[in-house]
mmCIF file of C-alpha atoms in Angstrom:
data_model
loop_
_atom_site.group_PDB
_atom_site.id
_atom_site.type_symbol
_atom_site.label_atom_id
_atom_site.label_comp_id
_atom_site.label_asym_id
_atom_site.label_seq_id
_atom_site.Cartn_x
_atom_site.Cartn_y
_atom_site.Cartn_z
ATOM 1 C CA MET V 885 -92.345 -59.634 26.944
ATOM 2 C CA PHE V 886 -90.407 -62.791 27.038
ATOM 3 C CA PRO V 887 -92.452 -65.077 29.611
ATOM 4 C CA LEU V 888 -89.923 -65.873 32.323
ATOM 5 C CA THR V 889 -90.271 -64.243 36.212
ATOM 6 C CA ARG V 890 -88.514 -64.103 39.182
ATOM 7 C CA ARG V 891 -89.431 -64.211 42.718
ATOM 8 C CA ASP V 892 -88.967 -61.268 44.627
ATOM 9 C CA VAL V 893 -86.716 -61.880 47.651
ATOM 10 C CA SER V 894 -89.779 -61.040 50.304
ATOM 11 C CA HIS V 895 -92.015 -63.867 49.141
ATOM 12 C CA PRO V 896 -92.386 -66.680 50.930
ATOM 13 C CA LEU V 897 -91.283 -69.693 48.804
ATOM 14 C CA PRO V 898 -93.178 -73.192 48.331
ATOM 15 C CA GLU V 899 -91.227 -76.667 48.907
ATOM 16 C CA ALA V 900 -92.806 -78.188 45.762
ATOM 17 C CA HIS V 901 -94.692 -77.413 42.437
ATOM 18 C CA SER V 902 -97.929 -78.714 42.391
ATOM 19 C CA GLY V 903 -98.415 -81.413 38.951
ATOM 20 C CA GLY V 904 -99.255 -79.891 36.150
ATOM 21 C CA ALA V 905 -98.269 -76.422 36.856
ATOM 22 C CA ARG V 906 -95.408 -74.717 35.587
ATOM 23 C CA PRO V 907 -93.067 -74.119 38.477
ATOM 24 C CA GLU V 908 -91.658 -70.642 38.895
ATOM 25 C CA VAL V 909 -87.987 -69.594 38.330
ATOM 26 C CA CYS V 910 -85.525 -68.242 40.478
ATOM 27 C CA ASP V 911 -86.597 -69.806 43.447
ATOM 28 C CA ASP V 912 -83.768 -68.612 46.416
ATOM 29 C CA ARG V 913 -82.029 -71.572 47.995
ATOM 30 C CA PRO V 914 -83.693 -71.794 51.305
ATOM 31 C CA VAL V 915 -81.450 -73.041 54.133
ATOM 32 C CA SER V 916 -84.608 -75.702 55.471
ATOM 33 C CA ALA V 917 -86.226 -77.791 53.313
ATOM 34 C CA SER V 918 -89.820 -78.264 53.679
ATOM 35 C CA SER V 919 -92.778 -76.280 55.115
ATOM 36 C CA THR V 920 -93.401 -73.819 57.883
ATOM 37 C CA VAL V 921 -95.833 -75.863 59.810
ATOM 38 C CA ARG V 922 -94.627 -77.249 63.202
ATOM 39 C CA ARG V 923 -94.661 -81.218 63.004
ATOM 40 C CA VAL V 924 -95.033 -83.090 66.256
ATOM 41 C CA GLY V 925 -91.394 -84.036 66.890
ATOM 42 C CA ARG V 926 -89.220 -85.048 70.024
ATOM 43 C CA PRO V 927 -89.695 -82.341 73.187
ATOM 44 C CA ARG V 928 -87.274 -79.506 73.362
ATOM 45 C CA ALA V 929 -84.480 -78.985 75.665
ATOM 46 C CA VAL V 930 -84.463 -75.542 77.002
ATOM 47 C CA GLU V 931 -87.421 -73.194 75.863
ATOM 48 C CA ARG V 932 -86.377 -70.884 72.824
ATOM 49 C CA PRO V 933 -88.652 -67.860 71.641
ATOM 50 C CA ARG V 934 -91.549 -69.259 70.058
ATOM 51 C CA SER V 935 -90.606 -69.752 65.980
ATOM 52 C CA GLU V 936 -92.731 -71.117 62.907
ATOM 53 C CA LEU V 937 -90.028 -73.247 61.689
ATOM 54 C CA SER V 938 -90.464 -77.180 62.291
ATOM 55 C CA PRO V 939 -88.083 -78.447 64.469
ATOM 56 C CA ARG V 940 -86.047 -80.273 61.179
ATOM 57 C CA GLU V 941 -86.141 -76.914 59.977
ATOM 58 C CA GLU V 942 -83.905 -75.008 63.073
ATOM 59 C CA ILE V 943 -81.462 -78.360 62.864
ATOM 60 C CA LEU V 944 -80.631 -77.546 59.348
ATOM 61 C CA THR V 945 -80.549 -73.071 60.307
ATOM 62 C CA ALA V 946 -78.615 -74.281 63.290
ATOM 63 C CA ALA V 947 -75.969 -76.216 61.228
ATOM 64 C CA ALA V 948 -75.929 -73.799 58.458
ATOM 65 C CA GLU V 949 -75.043 -70.878 60.596
ATOM 66 C CA LEU V 950 -72.344 -73.557 62.505
ATOM 67 C CA PHE V 951 -70.943 -75.302 59.455
ATOM 68 C CA THR V 952 -70.092 -71.919 57.783
ATOM 69 C CA THR V 953 -68.802 -70.004 61.025
ATOM 70 C CA HIS V 954 -67.354 -72.234 63.102
ATOM 71 C CA GLY V 955 -66.123 -75.321 60.367
ATOM 72 C CA TYR V 956 -68.018 -78.034 60.043
ATOM 73 C CA ALA V 957 -65.328 -80.815 61.424
ATOM 74 C CA ALA V 958 -65.345 -78.319 64.690
ATOM 75 C CA THR V 959 -69.215 -78.993 64.901
ATOM 76 C CA SER V 960 -70.800 -81.349 67.296
ATOM 77 C CA THR V 961 -74.459 -82.543 67.218
ATOM 78 C CA ARG V 962 -74.726 -81.330 71.056
ATOM 79 C CA ALA V 963 -73.159 -77.654 69.507
ATOM 80 C CA MET V 964 -75.953 -77.778 66.901
ATOM 81 C CA ALA V 965 -78.533 -79.106 68.854
ATOM 82 C CA GLU V 966 -78.175 -76.171 72.025
ATOM 83 C CA ARG V 967 -78.695 -73.827 68.906
ATOM 84 C CA ALA V 968 -81.421 -75.499 67.704
ATOM 85 C CA GLY V 969 -83.346 -75.783 71.166
ATOM 86 C CA ILE V 970 -83.506 -79.529 71.073
ATOM 87 C CA ARG V 971 -81.667 -82.155 72.567
ATOM 88 C CA GLN V 972 -79.097 -84.012 71.212
ATOM 89 C CA ALA V 973 -81.252 -87.392 70.866
ATOM 90 C CA SER V 974 -83.569 -85.359 68.758
ATOM 91 C CA ILE V 975 -81.331 -84.770 66.175
ATOM 92 C CA TYR V 976 -81.211 -88.316 65.140
ATOM 93 C CA HIS V 977 -85.039 -88.493 64.775
ATOM 94 C CA TYR V 978 -84.948 -86.200 61.725
ATOM 95 C CA PHE V 979 -81.095 -86.977 60.344
ATOM 96 C CA GLY V 980 -79.001 -90.266 60.187
ATOM 97 C CA GLY V 981 -75.852 -87.511 61.927
ATOM 98 C CA LYS V 982 -73.872 -85.183 60.737
ATOM 99 C CA GLU V 983 -73.537 -86.396 57.122
ATOM 100 C CA ASP V 984 -76.800 -86.199 56.808
ATOM 101 C CA ILE V 985 -77.746 -82.396 57.502
ATOM 102 C CA LEU V 986 -74.549 -81.693 55.469
ATOM 103 C CA ALA V 987 -75.875 -84.012 52.217
ATOM 104 C CA GLU V 988 -79.283 -81.577 53.147
ATOM 105 C CA LEU V 989 -77.554 -78.495 52.917
ATOM 106 C CA LEU V 990 -75.458 -79.196 49.681
ATOM 107 C CA GLU V 991 -78.208 -80.719 47.911
ATOM 108 C CA SER V 992 -80.147 -77.366 48.773
ATOM 109 C CA THR V 993 -78.024 -75.037 47.222
ATOM 110 C CA VAL V 994 -78.200 -76.568 43.820
ATOM 111 C CA ARG V 995 -81.448 -78.259 43.791
ATOM 112 C CA PRO V 996 -83.401 -74.965 43.204
ATOM 113 C CA SER V 997 -81.216 -74.221 40.202
ATOM 114 C CA LEU V 998 -82.618 -77.681 38.885
ATOM 115 C CA GLU V 999 -85.652 -76.462 38.769
ATOM 116 C CA THR V 1000 -85.434 -72.992 37.640
ATOM 117 C CA ALA V 1001 -83.374 -75.004 34.279
ATOM 118 C CA ARG V 1002 -86.209 -77.219 33.431
ATOM 119 C CA ALA V 1003 -88.799 -74.077 34.250
ATOM 120 C CA LEU V 1004 -86.995 -72.005 31.119
ATOM 121 C CA THR V 1005 -89.025 -73.357 27.968
ATOM 122 C CA GLY V 1006 -89.841 -70.431 26.153
ATOM 123 C CA GLY V 1007 -87.994 -67.196 24.963
ATOM 124 C CA THR V 1008 -84.396 -67.473 22.937
ATOM 125 C CA PRO V 1009 -81.181 -69.823 24.246
ATOM 126 C CA GLU V 1010 -79.720 -67.015 25.157
ATOM 127 C CA GLN V 1011 -82.217 -65.200 27.048
ATOM 128 C CA ARG V 1012 -82.518 -68.786 28.888
ATOM 129 C CA LEU V 1013 -79.293 -68.852 29.805
ATOM 130 C CA TRP V 1014 -79.171 -65.192 31.191
ATOM 131 C CA GLU V 1015 -82.177 -66.542 33.518
ATOM 132 C CA LEU V 1016 -79.804 -69.386 34.896
ATOM 133 C CA CYS V 1017 -77.203 -67.543 34.924
ATOM 134 C CA TYR V 1018 -78.827 -64.426 36.928
ATOM 135 C CA CYS V 1019 -81.163 -66.937 39.433
ATOM 136 C CA ASP V 1020 -77.991 -69.331 40.251
ATOM 137 C CA ALA V 1021 -75.996 -66.318 41.563
ATOM 138 C CA ARG V 1022 -78.570 -64.790 43.197
ATOM 139 C CA LEU V 1023 -79.759 -67.625 45.064
ATOM 140 C CA LEU V 1024 -76.088 -68.509 46.116
ATOM 141 C CA CYS V 1025 -75.950 -64.827 47.842
ATOM 142 C CA SER V 1026 -79.181 -65.230 49.534
ATOM 143 C CA GLY V 1027 -80.057 -66.119 53.122
ATOM 144 C CA PRO V 1028 -78.050 -65.660 55.658
ATOM 145 C CA HIS V 1029 -75.403 -67.629 55.212
ATOM 146 C CA ASN V 1030 -73.062 -68.367 52.605
ATOM 147 C CA LEU V 1031 -73.533 -72.402 52.091
ATOM 148 C CA GLY V 1032 -71.362 -72.089 48.855
ATOM 149 C CA ALA V 1033 -68.396 -71.734 51.177
ATOM 150 C CA LEU V 1034 -69.274 -75.601 51.994
ATOM 151 C CA TYR V 1035 -68.286 -76.824 48.746
ATOM 152 C CA LEU V 1036 -64.948 -76.694 49.596
ATOM 153 C CA LEU V 1037 -65.184 -79.044 52.589
ATOM 154 C CA PRO V 1038 -62.918 -82.234 52.062
ATOM 155 C CA GLU V 1039 -65.683 -84.251 53.282
ATOM 156 C CA VAL V 1040 -67.656 -83.390 49.635
ATOM 157 C CA HIS V 1041 -65.201 -85.625 47.926
ATOM 158 C CA THR V 1042 -66.093 -88.941 49.811
ATOM 159 C CA GLU V 1043 -68.647 -91.078 48.607
ATOM 160 C CA ARG V 1044 -71.431 -89.946 50.881
ATOM 161 C CA PHE V 1045 -71.694 -86.837 49.393
ATOM 162 C CA ALA V 1046 -71.878 -88.747 45.634
ATOM 163 C CA ALA V 1047 -75.397 -87.427 45.167
ATOM 164 C CA PHE V 1048 -74.576 -83.722 45.851
ATOM 165 C CA ARG V 1049 -71.734 -84.058 42.918
ATOM 166 C CA ARG V 1050 -74.294 -85.949 40.637
ATOM 167 C CA MET V 1051 -76.392 -83.076 41.311
ATOM 168 C CA ARG V 1052 -74.095 -80.367 40.414
ATOM 169 C CA ASP V 1053 -72.772 -82.433 37.301
ATOM 170 C CA GLU V 1054 -76.314 -81.875 35.969
ATOM 171 C CA LEU V 1055 -76.407 -78.583 36.788
ATOM 172 C CA LYS V 1056 -73.327 -78.058 34.639
ATOM 173 C CA ASP V 1057 -74.258 -80.100 32.136
ATOM 174 C CA THR V 1058 -77.496 -77.946 32.241
ATOM 175 C CA TYR V 1059 -75.165 -74.423 31.523
ATOM 176 C CA GLY V 1060 -73.106 -76.272 28.689
ATOM 177 C CA ARG V 1061 -76.584 -77.288 26.824
ATOM 178 C CA LEU V 1062 -77.578 -73.638 26.886
ATOM 179 C CA LEU V 1063 -73.992 -72.375 25.481
ATOM 180 C CA ALA V 1064 -74.187 -75.258 22.800
ATOM 181 C CA GLU V 1065 -78.135 -73.612 21.802
ATOM 182 C CA THR V 1066 -76.850 -69.789 21.946
ATOM 183 C CA SER V 1067 -75.796 -68.660 18.107
ATOM 184 C CA ALA V 1068 -71.813 -67.895 20.158
ATOM 185 C CA GLY V 1069 -71.816 -71.243 20.807
ATOM 186 C CA ALA V 1070 -73.093 -73.040 18.207
ATOM 187 C CA ALA V 1071 -69.895 -71.619 16.611
ATOM 188 C CA LEU V 1072 -67.642 -73.027 19.259
ATOM 189 C CA THR V 1073 -65.675 -76.319 18.628
ATOM 190 C CA PRO V 1074 -66.703 -79.493 21.227
ATOM 191 C CA ALA V 1075 -63.484 -79.053 22.888
ATOM 192 C CA GLU V 1076 -63.905 -75.069 23.320
ATOM 193 C CA ARG V 1077 -67.266 -75.350 24.469
ATOM 194 C CA ALA V 1078 -66.232 -77.359 27.305
ATOM 195 C CA LEU V 1079 -63.844 -74.775 27.823
ATOM 196 C CA ARG V 1080 -65.894 -71.891 28.179
ATOM 197 C CA THR V 1081 -68.953 -74.213 30.261
ATOM 198 C CA ASP V 1082 -66.232 -74.807 32.765
ATOM 199 C CA LEU V 1083 -64.836 -70.993 32.719
ATOM 200 C CA LEU V 1084 -68.726 -70.013 32.997
ATOM 201 C CA PHE V 1085 -70.075 -72.392 35.495
ATOM 202 C CA ALA V 1086 -66.551 -71.091 37.624
ATOM 203 C CA LEU V 1087 -67.913 -67.569 37.093
ATOM 204 C CA ILE V 1088 -71.051 -67.582 38.587
ATOM 205 C CA GLU V 1089 -69.878 -69.675 41.229
ATOM 206 C CA GLY V 1090 -67.160 -67.059 42.297
ATOM 207 C CA VAL V 1091 -69.836 -65.413 44.191
ATOM 208 C CA ILE V 1092 -69.328 -67.544 46.941
ATOM 209 C CA LEU V 1093 -66.186 -66.051 47.354
ATOM 210 C CA ILE V 1094 -67.174 -62.326 47.143
ATOM 211 C CA ARG V 1095 -69.592 -63.439 49.407
ATOM 212 C CA ARG V 1096 -67.074 -64.763 51.796
ATOM 213 C CA ASP V 1097 -65.466 -61.198 51.720
ATOM 214 C CA ALA V 1098 -69.024 -59.485 53.182
ATOM 215 C CA PRO V 1099 -70.451 -61.921 55.595
ATOM 216 C CA GLY V 1100 -74.273 -62.121 56.647
ATOM 217 C CA GLU V 1101 -77.269 -61.469 54.345
ATOM 218 C CA MET V 1102 -77.269 -59.337 51.561
ATOM 219 C CA ALA V 1103 -79.714 -56.063 51.479
ATOM 220 C CA ALA V 1104 -82.279 -57.026 48.345
ATOM 221 C CA ASP V 1105 -80.677 -54.093 45.744
ATOM 222 C CA VAL V 1106 -77.311 -55.214 46.420
ATOM 223 C CA LEU V 1107 -78.054 -58.985 45.453
ATOM 224 C CA GLU V 1108 -80.273 -58.282 42.389
ATOM 225 C CA THR V 1109 -77.220 -55.837 41.384
ATOM 226 C CA LEU V 1110 -74.672 -58.359 41.818
ATOM 227 C CA ALA V 1111 -77.391 -61.375 40.786
ATOM 228 C CA ALA V 1112 -77.696 -59.264 37.280
ATOM 229 C CA ALA V 1113 -73.530 -58.206 36.735
ATOM 230 C CA THR V 1114 -72.626 -61.772 37.223
ATOM 231 C CA ALA V 1115 -75.123 -62.462 34.729
ATOM 232 C CA ASP V 1116 -74.684 -60.131 32.664
ATOM 233 C CA ALA V 1117 -70.430 -61.250 32.561
ATOM 234 C CA ALA V 1118 -71.107 -64.845 31.962
ATOM 235 C CA LEU V 1119 -72.861 -64.062 28.790
ATOM 236 C CA ARG V 1120 -69.853 -61.605 27.906
ATOM 237 C CA LEU V 1121 -68.135 -64.762 28.585
ATOM 238 C CA ALA V 1122 -70.247 -67.322 26.457
ATOM 239 C CA GLY V 1123 -69.846 -64.943 23.565
ATOM 240 C CA VAL V 1124 -72.863 -62.921 23.659
ATOM 241 C CA PRO V 1125 -72.387 -59.058 22.127
ATOM 242 C CA ASP V 1126 -72.790 -56.265 24.672
ATOM 243 C CA GLY V 1127 -75.651 -54.724 22.931
ATOM 244 C CA ASP V 1128 -77.678 -57.575 22.984
ATOM 245 C CA LEU V 1129 -77.721 -57.598 27.325
ATOM 246 C CA PRO V 1130 -79.947 -55.125 28.087
ATOM 247 C CA GLY V 1131 -82.862 -56.548 26.306
ATOM 248 C CA LEU V 1132 -81.803 -60.084 27.976
ATOM 249 C CA ARG V 1133 -81.902 -58.011 31.594
ATOM 250 C CA ASP V 1134 -85.295 -57.152 30.785
ATOM 251 C CA THR V 1135 -87.054 -60.422 29.198
ATOM 252 C CA GLY V 1136 -85.028 -62.582 31.701
ATOM 253 C CA ARG V 1137 -86.291 -60.275 35.096
ATOM 254 C CA GLY V 1138 -89.519 -59.680 34.054
ATOM 255 C CA PRO V 1139 -92.063 -56.547 34.007
ATOM 256 C CA ALA V 1140 -90.818 -54.002 36.780
#
């Protein structure tokens, strides 16, 4: 059995991997970064139900909800503070401003996929490509908010978000390298391979539009089915024969 693993959606997610251990692949993209241990920080503006989230995580969670439902431009730091249950000034204890919050949310949709790609060291190129497609699609559809929709904001094309764009370009390049290593991809010309990479990457990110039509958090079985179907479609686009897909699903998703 190909030794790739995937994380069950019901399990808690680690923030970082220990030094020598191989990171687990296919982590869901969290809305917030860091651990669930509450930090010492600025006092709250209003009393809210006890939460395991730190104030920083609650700010990110509030921003994710407001940005995806009311829009980035229409969301003020005051509104985020009220939703998070903290004073408006406390936001600046954790972030430089609204742009920094958006940058963190955007980068959280790409960083785990890059970690997944680095962890995929075994198996065939086709197996690694299927696993990355599966994990990336699954991550984009995970959680209560459709953070991938934020990619379409005009602000994302400004210099402030250059780091996010570089991360996303690195992820796309990773898809291209994996495609080139497959039997079908190796037979393509450089121009054909570049176009095929564009199409493959667009297909994966297309789940953002599917999710837009089905707001809210997906049920676990729906999420799994969509991610696997997306990965299958991506491998077909890459030129992998249909008859090879069941084996890729079995090895990519690990033992039941």
